Short mmCIF file of C-alpha atoms and ligand atoms in Angstrom, two decimals:
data_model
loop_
_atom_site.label_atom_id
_atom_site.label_comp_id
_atom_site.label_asym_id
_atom_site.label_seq_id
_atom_site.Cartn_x
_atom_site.Cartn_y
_atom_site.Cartn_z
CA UNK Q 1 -20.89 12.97 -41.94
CA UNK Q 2 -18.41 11.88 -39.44
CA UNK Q 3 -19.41 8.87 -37.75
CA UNK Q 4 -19.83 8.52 -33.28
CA UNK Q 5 -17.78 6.10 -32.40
CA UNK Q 6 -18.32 3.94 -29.16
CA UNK Q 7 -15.27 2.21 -27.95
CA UNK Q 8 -17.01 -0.64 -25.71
CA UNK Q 9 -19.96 -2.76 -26.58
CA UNK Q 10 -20.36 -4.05 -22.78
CA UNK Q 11 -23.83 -2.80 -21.60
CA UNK Q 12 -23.10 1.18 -21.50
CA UNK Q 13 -21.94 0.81 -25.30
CA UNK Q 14 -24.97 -1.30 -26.52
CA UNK Q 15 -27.07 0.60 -24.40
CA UNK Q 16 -26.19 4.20 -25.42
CA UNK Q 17 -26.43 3.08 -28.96
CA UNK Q 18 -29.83 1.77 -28.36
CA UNK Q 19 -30.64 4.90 -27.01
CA UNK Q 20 -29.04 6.82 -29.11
CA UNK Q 21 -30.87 4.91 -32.52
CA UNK Q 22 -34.36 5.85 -30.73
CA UNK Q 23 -33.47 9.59 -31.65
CA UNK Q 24 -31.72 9.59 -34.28
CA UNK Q 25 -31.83 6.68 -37.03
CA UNK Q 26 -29.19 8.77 -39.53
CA UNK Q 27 -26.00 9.27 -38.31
CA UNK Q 28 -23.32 6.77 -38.58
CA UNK Q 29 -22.57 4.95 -35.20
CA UNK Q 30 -19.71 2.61 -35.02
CA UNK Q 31 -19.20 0.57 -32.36
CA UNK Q 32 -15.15 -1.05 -31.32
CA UNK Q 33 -14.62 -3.76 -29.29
CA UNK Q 34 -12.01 -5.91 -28.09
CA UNK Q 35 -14.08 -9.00 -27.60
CA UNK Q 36 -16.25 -10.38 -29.96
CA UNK Q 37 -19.09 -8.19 -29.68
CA UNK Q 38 -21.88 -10.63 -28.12
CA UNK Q 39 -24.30 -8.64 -26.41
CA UNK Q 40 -25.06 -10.62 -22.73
CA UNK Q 41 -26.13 -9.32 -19.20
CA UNK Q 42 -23.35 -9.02 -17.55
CA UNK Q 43 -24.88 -9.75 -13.90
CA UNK Q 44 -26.25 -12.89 -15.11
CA UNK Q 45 -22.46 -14.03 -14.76
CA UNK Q 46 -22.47 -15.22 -11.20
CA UNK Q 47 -25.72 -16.65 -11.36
CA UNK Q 48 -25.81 -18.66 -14.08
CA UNK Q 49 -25.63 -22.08 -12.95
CA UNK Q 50 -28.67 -21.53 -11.12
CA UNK Q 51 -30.40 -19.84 -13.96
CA UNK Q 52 -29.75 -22.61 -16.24
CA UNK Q 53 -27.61 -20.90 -18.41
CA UNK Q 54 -24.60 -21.41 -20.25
CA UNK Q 55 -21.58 -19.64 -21.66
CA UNK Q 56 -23.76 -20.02 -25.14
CA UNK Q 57 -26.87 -19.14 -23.19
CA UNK Q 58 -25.93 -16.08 -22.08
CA UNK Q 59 -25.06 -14.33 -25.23
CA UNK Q 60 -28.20 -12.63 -26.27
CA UNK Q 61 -27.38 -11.27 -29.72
CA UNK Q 62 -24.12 -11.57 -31.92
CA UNK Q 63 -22.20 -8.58 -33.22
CA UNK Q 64 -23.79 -9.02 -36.69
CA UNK Q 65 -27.20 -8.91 -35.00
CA UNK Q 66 -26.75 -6.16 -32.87
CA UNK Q 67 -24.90 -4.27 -35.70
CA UNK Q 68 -28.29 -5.30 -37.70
CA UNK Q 69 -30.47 -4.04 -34.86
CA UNK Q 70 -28.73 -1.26 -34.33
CA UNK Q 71 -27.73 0.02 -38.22
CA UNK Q 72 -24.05 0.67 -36.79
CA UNK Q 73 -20.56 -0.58 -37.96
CA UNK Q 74 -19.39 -2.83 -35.60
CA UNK Q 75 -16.05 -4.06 -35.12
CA UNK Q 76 -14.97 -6.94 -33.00
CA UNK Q 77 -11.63 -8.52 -31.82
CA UNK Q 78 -10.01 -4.51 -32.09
CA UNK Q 79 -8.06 -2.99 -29.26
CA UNK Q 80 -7.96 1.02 -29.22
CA UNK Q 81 -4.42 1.55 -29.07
CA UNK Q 82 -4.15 5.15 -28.87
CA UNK Q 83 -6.80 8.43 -29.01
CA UNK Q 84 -5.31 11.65 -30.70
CA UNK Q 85 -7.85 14.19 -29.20
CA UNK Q 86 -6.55 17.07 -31.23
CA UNK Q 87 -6.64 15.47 -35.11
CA UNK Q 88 -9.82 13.46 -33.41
CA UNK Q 89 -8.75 9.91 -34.09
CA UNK Q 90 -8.07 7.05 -32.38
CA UNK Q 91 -5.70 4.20 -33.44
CA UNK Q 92 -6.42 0.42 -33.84
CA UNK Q 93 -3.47 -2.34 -34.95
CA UNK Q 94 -3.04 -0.94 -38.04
CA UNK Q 95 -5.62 1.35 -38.64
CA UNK Q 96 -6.87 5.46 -38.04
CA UNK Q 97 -10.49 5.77 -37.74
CA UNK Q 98 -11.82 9.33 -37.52
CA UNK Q 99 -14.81 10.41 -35.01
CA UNK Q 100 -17.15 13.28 -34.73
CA UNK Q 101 -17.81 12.52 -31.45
CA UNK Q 102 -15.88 10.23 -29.11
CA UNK Q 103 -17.77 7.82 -26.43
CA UNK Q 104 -15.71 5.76 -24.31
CA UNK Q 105 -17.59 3.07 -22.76
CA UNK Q 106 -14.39 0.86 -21.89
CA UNK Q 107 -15.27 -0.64 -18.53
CA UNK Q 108 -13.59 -1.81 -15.80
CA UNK Q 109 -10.49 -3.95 -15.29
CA UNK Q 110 -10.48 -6.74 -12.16
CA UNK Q 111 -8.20 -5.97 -9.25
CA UNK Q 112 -5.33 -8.16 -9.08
CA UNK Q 113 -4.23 -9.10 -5.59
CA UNK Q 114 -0.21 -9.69 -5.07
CA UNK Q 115 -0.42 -13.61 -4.53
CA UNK Q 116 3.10 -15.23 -3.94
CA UNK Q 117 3.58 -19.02 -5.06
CA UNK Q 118 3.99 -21.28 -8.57
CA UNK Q 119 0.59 -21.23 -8.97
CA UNK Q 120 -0.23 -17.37 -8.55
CA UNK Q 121 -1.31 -17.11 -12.17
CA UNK Q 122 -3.39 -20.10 -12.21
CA UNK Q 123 -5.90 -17.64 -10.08
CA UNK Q 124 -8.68 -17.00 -12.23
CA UNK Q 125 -11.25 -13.81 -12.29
CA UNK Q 126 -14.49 -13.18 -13.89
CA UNK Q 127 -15.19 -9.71 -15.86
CA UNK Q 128 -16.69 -10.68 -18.92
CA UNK Q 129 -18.46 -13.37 -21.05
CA UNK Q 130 -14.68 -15.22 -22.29
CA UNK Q 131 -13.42 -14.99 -18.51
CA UNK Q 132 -16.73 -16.60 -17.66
CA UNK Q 133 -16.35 -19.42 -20.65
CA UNK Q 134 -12.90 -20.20 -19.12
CA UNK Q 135 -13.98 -20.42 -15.74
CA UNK Q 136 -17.12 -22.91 -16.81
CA UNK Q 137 -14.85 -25.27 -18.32
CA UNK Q 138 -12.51 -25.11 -15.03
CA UNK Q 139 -15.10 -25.95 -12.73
CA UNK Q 140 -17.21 -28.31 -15.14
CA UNK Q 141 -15.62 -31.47 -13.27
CA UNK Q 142 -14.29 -29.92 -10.39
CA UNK Q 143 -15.86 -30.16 -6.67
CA UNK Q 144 -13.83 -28.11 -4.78
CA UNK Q 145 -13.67 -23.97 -5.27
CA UNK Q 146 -11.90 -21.45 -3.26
CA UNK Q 147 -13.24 -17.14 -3.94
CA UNK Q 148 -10.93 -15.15 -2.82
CA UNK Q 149 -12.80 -11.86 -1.79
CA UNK Q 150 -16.44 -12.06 0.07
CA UNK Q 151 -17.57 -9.22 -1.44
CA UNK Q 152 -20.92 -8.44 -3.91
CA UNK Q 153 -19.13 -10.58 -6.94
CA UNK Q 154 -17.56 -13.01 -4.27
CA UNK Q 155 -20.68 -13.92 -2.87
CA UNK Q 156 -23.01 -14.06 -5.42
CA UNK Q 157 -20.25 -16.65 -7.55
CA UNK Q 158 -20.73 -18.88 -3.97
CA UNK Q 159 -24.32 -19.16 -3.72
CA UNK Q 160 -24.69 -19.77 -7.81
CA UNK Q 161 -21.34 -22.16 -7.45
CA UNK Q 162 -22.78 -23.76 -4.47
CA UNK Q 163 -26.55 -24.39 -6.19
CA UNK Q 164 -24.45 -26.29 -8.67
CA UNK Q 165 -23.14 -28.52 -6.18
CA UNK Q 166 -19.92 -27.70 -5.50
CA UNK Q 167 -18.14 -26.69 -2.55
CA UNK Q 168 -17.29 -23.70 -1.71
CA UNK Q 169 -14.49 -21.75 0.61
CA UNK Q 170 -14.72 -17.71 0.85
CA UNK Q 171 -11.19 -16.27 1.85
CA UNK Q 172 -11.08 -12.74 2.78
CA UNK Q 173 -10.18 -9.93 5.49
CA UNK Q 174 -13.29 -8.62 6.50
CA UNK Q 175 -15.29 -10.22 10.05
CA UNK Q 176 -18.22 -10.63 7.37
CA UNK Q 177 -19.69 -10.80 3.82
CA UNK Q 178 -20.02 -7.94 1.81
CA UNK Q 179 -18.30 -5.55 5.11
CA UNK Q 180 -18.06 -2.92 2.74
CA UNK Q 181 -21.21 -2.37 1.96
CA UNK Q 182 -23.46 -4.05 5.16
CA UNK Q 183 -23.44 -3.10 8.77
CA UNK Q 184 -22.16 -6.20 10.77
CA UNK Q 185 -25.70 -7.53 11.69
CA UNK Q 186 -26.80 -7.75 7.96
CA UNK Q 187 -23.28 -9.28 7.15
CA UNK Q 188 -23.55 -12.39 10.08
CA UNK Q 189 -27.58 -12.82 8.25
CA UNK Q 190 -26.04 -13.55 4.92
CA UNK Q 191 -23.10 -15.53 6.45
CA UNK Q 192 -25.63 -17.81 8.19
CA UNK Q 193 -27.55 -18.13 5.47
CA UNK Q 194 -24.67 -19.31 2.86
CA UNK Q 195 -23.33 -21.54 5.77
CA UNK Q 196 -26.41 -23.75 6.10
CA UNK Q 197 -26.50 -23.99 2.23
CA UNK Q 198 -22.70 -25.71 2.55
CA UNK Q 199 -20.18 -22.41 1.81
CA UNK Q 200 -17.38 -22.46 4.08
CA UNK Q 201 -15.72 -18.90 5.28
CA UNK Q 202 -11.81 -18.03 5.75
CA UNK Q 203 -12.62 -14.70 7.07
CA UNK Q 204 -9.97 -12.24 8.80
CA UNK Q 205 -7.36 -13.37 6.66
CA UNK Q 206 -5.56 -12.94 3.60
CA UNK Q 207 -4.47 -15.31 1.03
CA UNK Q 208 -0.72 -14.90 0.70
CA UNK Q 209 0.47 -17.51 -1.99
CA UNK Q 210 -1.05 -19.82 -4.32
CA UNK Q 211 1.50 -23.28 -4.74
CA UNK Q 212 0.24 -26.16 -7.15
CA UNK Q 213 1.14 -29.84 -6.54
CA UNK Q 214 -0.35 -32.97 -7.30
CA UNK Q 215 -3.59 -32.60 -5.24
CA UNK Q 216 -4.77 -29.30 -6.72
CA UNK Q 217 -3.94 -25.82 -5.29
CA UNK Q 218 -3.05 -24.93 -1.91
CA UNK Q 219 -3.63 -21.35 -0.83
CA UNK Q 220 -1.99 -20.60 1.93
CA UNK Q 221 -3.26 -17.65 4.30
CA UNK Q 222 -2.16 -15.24 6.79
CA UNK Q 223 -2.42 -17.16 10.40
CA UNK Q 224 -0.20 -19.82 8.22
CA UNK Q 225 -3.71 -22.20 7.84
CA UNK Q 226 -4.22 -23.22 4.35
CA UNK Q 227 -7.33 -24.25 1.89
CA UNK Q 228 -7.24 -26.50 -0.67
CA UNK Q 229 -9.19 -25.99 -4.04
CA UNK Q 230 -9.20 -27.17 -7.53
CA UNK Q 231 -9.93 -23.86 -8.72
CA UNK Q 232 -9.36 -20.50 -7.42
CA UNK Q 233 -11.25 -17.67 -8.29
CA UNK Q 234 -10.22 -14.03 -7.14
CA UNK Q 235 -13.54 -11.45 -6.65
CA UNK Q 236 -11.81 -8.81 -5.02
CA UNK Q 237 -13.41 -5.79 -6.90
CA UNK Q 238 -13.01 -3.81 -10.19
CA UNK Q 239 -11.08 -0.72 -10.95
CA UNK Q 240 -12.16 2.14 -13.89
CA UNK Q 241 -10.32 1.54 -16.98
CA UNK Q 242 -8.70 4.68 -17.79
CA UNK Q 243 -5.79 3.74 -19.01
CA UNK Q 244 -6.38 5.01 -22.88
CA UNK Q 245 -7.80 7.94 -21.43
CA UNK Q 246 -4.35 8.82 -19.13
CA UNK Q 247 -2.39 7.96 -22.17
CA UNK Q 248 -4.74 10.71 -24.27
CA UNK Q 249 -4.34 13.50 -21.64
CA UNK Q 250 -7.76 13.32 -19.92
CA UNK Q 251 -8.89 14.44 -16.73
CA UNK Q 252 -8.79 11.48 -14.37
CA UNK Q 253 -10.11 11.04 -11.01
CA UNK Q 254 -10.81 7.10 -10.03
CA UNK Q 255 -12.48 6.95 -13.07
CA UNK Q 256 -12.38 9.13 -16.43
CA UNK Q 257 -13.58 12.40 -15.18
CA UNK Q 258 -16.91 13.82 -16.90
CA UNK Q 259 -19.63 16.95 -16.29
CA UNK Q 260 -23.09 16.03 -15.67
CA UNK Q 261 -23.48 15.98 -19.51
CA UNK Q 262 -20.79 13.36 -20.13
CA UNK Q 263 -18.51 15.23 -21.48
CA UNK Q 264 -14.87 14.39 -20.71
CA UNK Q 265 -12.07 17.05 -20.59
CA UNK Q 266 -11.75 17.01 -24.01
CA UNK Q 267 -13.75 18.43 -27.03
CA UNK Q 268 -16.38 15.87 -28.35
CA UNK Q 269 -15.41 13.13 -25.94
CA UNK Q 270 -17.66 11.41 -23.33
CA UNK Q 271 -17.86 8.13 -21.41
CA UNK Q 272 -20.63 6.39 -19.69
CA UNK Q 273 -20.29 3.06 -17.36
CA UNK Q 274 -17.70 1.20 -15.05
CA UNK Q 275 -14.61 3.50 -16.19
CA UNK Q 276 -16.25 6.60 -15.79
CA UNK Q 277 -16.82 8.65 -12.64
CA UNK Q 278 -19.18 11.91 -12.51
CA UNK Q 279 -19.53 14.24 -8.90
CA UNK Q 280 -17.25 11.97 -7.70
CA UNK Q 281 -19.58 8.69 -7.93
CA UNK Q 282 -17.85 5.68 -9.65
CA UNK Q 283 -21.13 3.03 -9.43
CA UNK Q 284 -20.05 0.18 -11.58
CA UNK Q 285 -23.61 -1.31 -11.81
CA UNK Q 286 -26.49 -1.19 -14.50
CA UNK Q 287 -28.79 1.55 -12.99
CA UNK Q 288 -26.68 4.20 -13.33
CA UNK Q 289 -25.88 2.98 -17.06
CA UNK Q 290 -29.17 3.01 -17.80
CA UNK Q 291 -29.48 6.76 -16.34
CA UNK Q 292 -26.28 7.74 -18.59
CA UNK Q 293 -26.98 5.94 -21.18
CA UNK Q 294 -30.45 7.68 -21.69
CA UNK Q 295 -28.84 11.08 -20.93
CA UNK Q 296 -25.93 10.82 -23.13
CA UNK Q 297 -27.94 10.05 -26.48
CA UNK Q 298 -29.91 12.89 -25.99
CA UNK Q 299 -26.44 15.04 -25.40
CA UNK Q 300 -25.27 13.42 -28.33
CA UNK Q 301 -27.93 14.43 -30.11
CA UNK Q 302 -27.23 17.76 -30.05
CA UNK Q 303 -30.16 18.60 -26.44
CA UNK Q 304 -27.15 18.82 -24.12
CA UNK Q 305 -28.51 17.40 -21.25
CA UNK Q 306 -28.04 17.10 -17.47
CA UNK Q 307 -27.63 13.73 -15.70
CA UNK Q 308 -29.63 12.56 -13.03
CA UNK Q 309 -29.49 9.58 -10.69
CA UNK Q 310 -32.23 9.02 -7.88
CA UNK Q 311 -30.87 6.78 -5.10
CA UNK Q 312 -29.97 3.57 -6.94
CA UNK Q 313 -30.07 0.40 -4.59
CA UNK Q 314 -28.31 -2.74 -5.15
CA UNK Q 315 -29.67 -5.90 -5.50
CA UNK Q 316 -27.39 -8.94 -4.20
CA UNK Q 317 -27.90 -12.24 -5.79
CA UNK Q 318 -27.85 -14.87 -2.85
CA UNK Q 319 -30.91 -16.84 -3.48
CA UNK Q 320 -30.03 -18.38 -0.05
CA UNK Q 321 -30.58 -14.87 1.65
CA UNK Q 322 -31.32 -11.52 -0.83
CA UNK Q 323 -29.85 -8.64 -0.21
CA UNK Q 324 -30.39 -5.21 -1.16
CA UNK Q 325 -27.95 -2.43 -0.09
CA UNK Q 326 -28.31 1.40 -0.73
CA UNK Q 327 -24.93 2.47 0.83
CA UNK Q 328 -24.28 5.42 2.79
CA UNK Q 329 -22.19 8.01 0.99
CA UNK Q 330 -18.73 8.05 2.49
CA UNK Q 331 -18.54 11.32 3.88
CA UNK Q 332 -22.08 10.78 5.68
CA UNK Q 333 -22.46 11.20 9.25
CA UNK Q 334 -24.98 9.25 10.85
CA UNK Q 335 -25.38 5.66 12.37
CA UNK Q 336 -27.05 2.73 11.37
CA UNK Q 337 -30.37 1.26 13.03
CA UNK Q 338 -30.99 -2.45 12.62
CA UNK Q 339 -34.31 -4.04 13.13
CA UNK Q 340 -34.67 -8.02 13.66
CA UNK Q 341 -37.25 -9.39 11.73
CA UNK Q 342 -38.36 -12.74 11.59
CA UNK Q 343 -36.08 -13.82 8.47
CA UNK Q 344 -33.99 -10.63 8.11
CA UNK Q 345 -32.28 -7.45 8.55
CA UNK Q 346 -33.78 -4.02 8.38
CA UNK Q 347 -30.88 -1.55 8.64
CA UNK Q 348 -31.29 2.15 8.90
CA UNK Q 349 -28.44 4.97 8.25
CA UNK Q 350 -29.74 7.63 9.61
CA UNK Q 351 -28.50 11.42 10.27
CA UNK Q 352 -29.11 13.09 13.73
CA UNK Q 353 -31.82 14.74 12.15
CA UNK Q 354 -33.68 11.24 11.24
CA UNK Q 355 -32.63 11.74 7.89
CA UNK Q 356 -32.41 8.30 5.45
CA UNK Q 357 -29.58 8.31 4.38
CA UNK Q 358 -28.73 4.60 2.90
CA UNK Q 359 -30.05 0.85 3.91
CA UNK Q 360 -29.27 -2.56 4.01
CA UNK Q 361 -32.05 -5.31 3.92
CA UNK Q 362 -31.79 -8.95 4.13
CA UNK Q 363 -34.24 -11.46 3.68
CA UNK Q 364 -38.05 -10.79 3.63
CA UNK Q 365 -36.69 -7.45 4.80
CA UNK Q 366 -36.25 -6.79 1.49
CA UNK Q 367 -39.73 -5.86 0.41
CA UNK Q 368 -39.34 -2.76 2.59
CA UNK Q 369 -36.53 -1.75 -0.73
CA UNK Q 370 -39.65 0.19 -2.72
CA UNK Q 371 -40.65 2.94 0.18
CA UNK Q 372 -37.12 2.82 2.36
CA UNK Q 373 -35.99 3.99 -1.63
CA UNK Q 374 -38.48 6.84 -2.07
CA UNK Q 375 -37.59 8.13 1.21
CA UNK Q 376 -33.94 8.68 -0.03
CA UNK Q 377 -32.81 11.90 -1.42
CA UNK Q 378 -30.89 11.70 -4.84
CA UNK Q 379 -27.47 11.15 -5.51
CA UNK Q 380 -27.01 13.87 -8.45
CA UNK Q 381 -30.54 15.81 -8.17
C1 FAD N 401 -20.00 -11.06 -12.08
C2 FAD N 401 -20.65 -9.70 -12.09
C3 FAD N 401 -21.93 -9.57 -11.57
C4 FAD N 401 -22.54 -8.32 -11.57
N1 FAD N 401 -23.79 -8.21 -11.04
C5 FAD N 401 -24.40 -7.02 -11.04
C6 FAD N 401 -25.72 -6.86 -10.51
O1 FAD N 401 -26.33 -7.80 -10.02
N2 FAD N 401 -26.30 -5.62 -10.58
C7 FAD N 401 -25.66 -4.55 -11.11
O2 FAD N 401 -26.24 -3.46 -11.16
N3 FAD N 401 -24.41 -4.65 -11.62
C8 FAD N 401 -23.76 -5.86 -11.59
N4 FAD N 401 -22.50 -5.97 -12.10
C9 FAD N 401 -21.87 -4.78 -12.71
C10 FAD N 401 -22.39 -4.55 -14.14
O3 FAD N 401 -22.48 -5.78 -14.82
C11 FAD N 401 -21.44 -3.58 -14.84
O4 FAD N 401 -21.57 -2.32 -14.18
C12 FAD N 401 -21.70 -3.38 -16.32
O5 FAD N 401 -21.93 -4.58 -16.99
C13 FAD N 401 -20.51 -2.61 -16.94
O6 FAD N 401 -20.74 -2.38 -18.29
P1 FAD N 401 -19.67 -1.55 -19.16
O7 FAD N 401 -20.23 -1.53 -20.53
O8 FAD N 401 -19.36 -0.27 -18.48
O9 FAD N 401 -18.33 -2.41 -19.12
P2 FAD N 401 -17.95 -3.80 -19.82
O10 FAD N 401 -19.09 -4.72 -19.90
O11 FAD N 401 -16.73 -4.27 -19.11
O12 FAD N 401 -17.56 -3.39 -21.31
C14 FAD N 401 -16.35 -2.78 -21.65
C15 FAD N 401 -16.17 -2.85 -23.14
O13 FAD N 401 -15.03 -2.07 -23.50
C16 FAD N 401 -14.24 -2.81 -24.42
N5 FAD N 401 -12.88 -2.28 -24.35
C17 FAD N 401 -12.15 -1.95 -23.26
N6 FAD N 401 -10.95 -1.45 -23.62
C18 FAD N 401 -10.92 -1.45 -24.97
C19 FAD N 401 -9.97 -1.05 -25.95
N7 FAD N 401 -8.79 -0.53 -25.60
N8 FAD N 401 -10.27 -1.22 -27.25
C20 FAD N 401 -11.46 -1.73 -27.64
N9 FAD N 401 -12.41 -2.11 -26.75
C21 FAD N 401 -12.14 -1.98 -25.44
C22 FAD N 401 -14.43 -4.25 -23.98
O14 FAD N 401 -14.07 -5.13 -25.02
C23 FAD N 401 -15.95 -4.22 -23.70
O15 FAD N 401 -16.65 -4.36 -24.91
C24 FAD N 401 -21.86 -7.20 -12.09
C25 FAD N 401 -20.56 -7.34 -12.60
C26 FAD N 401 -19.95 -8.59 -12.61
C27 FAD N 401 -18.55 -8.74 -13.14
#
């Protein structure tokens, strides 16, 4: 019988697997990964420090566990070079494996921002559990850290940074924290919030080059004012990984493009998670994982089946002020109502027919995230 293989064991691969191994305990599954195959929540990343956990820590299960728990093949420290969708194989350095079926669960791949300067590459950026090792180490003795980007990742790496003890300066364009995804009023609640716990903001501007001297690193920004930081971390968003996919001849929106069964353009290929995007929706975060992930293995299984996702909101970690956020789609029309209360921000986006149609909550505002969510229609129903 030939074998599913699953190129990605980052939560979509372990998870479909898991899945998968609920339904069907005979079929070969073999798993490919680049890294080294330690299975660890990726979200726990930026908030480690203040969950008392380490590099080490984090890692939940090694590849010979999970390969134990799961009764699949696993192979770490292998890059998929190449996928031949017509002989069905794909290449590794040095080696042809054959699939029956194909799952690409491959991720996504940080956005690098054109930084000019001697010390552009010294800017580091957090996307899985060896970025995250690197970046300990750098700011293990360090006090001073500049984020480039005060977005979801940005701001979640300042709070957990700043619980540590360090100091911490968010550079970015936007008039406030996380503007893509909160209505200004939410965004200046948040701000406040991670001002009084230390973080300081470069907002409105962006960093233009990166020059190293004696002191540490010197970013220097648009209106020609500067910060200085002993490390520099860039959070300015992810992008789908589709590269293997372009180079194989699939259909590629953002993400690789796939029906509401998985299925990519070609015969007996599918992808789940950060690189893949279905009706149009690329949601790099675990809910929707979850939803493909249980989906898939029953697809897989031979019940080809439909995927669903309800509304899905997303939980920001700032201790200092949560956040949830169930964004608007971006062709909605409507407008947002905000409420004060005491230690937060209800917002409302509404249609002109009173219609829910996202939210954004911020402090104890965010126990109203159970019933503002039921009274959201789904995003695939
Ligand atoms: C710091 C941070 C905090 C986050 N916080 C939250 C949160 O609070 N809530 C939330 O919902 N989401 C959060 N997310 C997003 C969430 O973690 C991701 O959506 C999810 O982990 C993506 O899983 P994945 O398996 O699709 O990708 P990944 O975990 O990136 O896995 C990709 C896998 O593909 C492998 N791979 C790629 N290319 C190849 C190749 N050519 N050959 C072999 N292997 C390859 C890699 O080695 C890896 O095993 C956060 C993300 C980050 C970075």
């Amino acid at each position: 019988m030939k074998p599913i293989v699953i190129i990605g064991t980052g939560l979509a691969g372990y998870t479909l697997a898991r899945e998968f191994r609920k339904l069907d305990d005979i079929t070969p599954l073999y798993l490919i990964t680049a890294d080294n195959g330690s299975s660890y929540y990726k979200p726990m990343l930026s908030s480690a420090f203040t969950n008392g956990k380490t590099p080490e820590t984090l890692a939940t299960a090694s590849a010979q566990q999970m390969s134990e728990q799961l009764h699949a093949t696993i192979r770490t420290n292998s890059v998929v070079t190449a996928i031949d969708i017509k002989t069905r194989q794909i290449m590794l350095e040095g080696e042809i494996i054959s699939y029956g079926k194909l799952v690409l669960a491959l991720g996504a791949e940080t956005v690098q921002i054109p930084l000019r300067g001697n010390a552009a590459s010294k800017v580091m950026t957090v996307n899985n559990l060896d970025d995250y090792a690197r970046f300990r180490h750098a700011v293990a003795e360090c006090r001073h850290i500049a984020i480039i980007g005060p977005g979801l990742i940005g701001c979640e790496f300042a709070n957990d940074l700043s619980n540590a003890g360090k100091h911490v300066t968010v550079i970015g364009p936007d008039a406030t924290p996380l503007g893509r995804l909160l209505p200004p009023e939410a965004g200046s609640e948040l701000q406040d919030a991670l001002t009084r716990i230390g973080i300081d903001w470069r907002l409105g501007v962006v960093a233009d080059k990166v020059i190293y001297n004696d002191a540490g690193y010197r970013i220097l920004l648009s209106d020609d004012t500067f910060v200085d930081a002993e490390v520099i971390l860039s959070a300015v968003g992810l992008r789908p990984n589709i590269q293997l996919a372009k180079e194989a001849g699939l259909k590629l929106n953002r993400g690789i493009a796939v029906d509401r069964n998985l299925r990519t353009s070609a015969r007996d290929v599918y992808a789940l998670g950060d690189c893949m995007e279905v009706e149009g929706f690329v949601l790099p975060f675990v809910m929707p994982i979850m939803h493909c992930a249980r989906t898939l293995a029953k697809t897989l299984t031979g019940q080809a089946t439909n995927l669903h996702y309800p509304a899905m909101p997303v939980a920001v970690k700032t201790p200092a002020h949560p956040v949830v956020v169930s964004p608007p789609p971006p062709d909605a029309s409507g407008h947002w109502q905000i409420t004060r209360i005491n230690d937060g921000i209800r917002g409302e986006y509404r249609d002109d027919h009173n219609n829910l149609l996202g939210f954004a909550l911020t402090g104890a505002a965010t126990a109203d995230k159970q019933m503002l969510t039921k009274e959201l229609p789904p995003l695939i129903p």
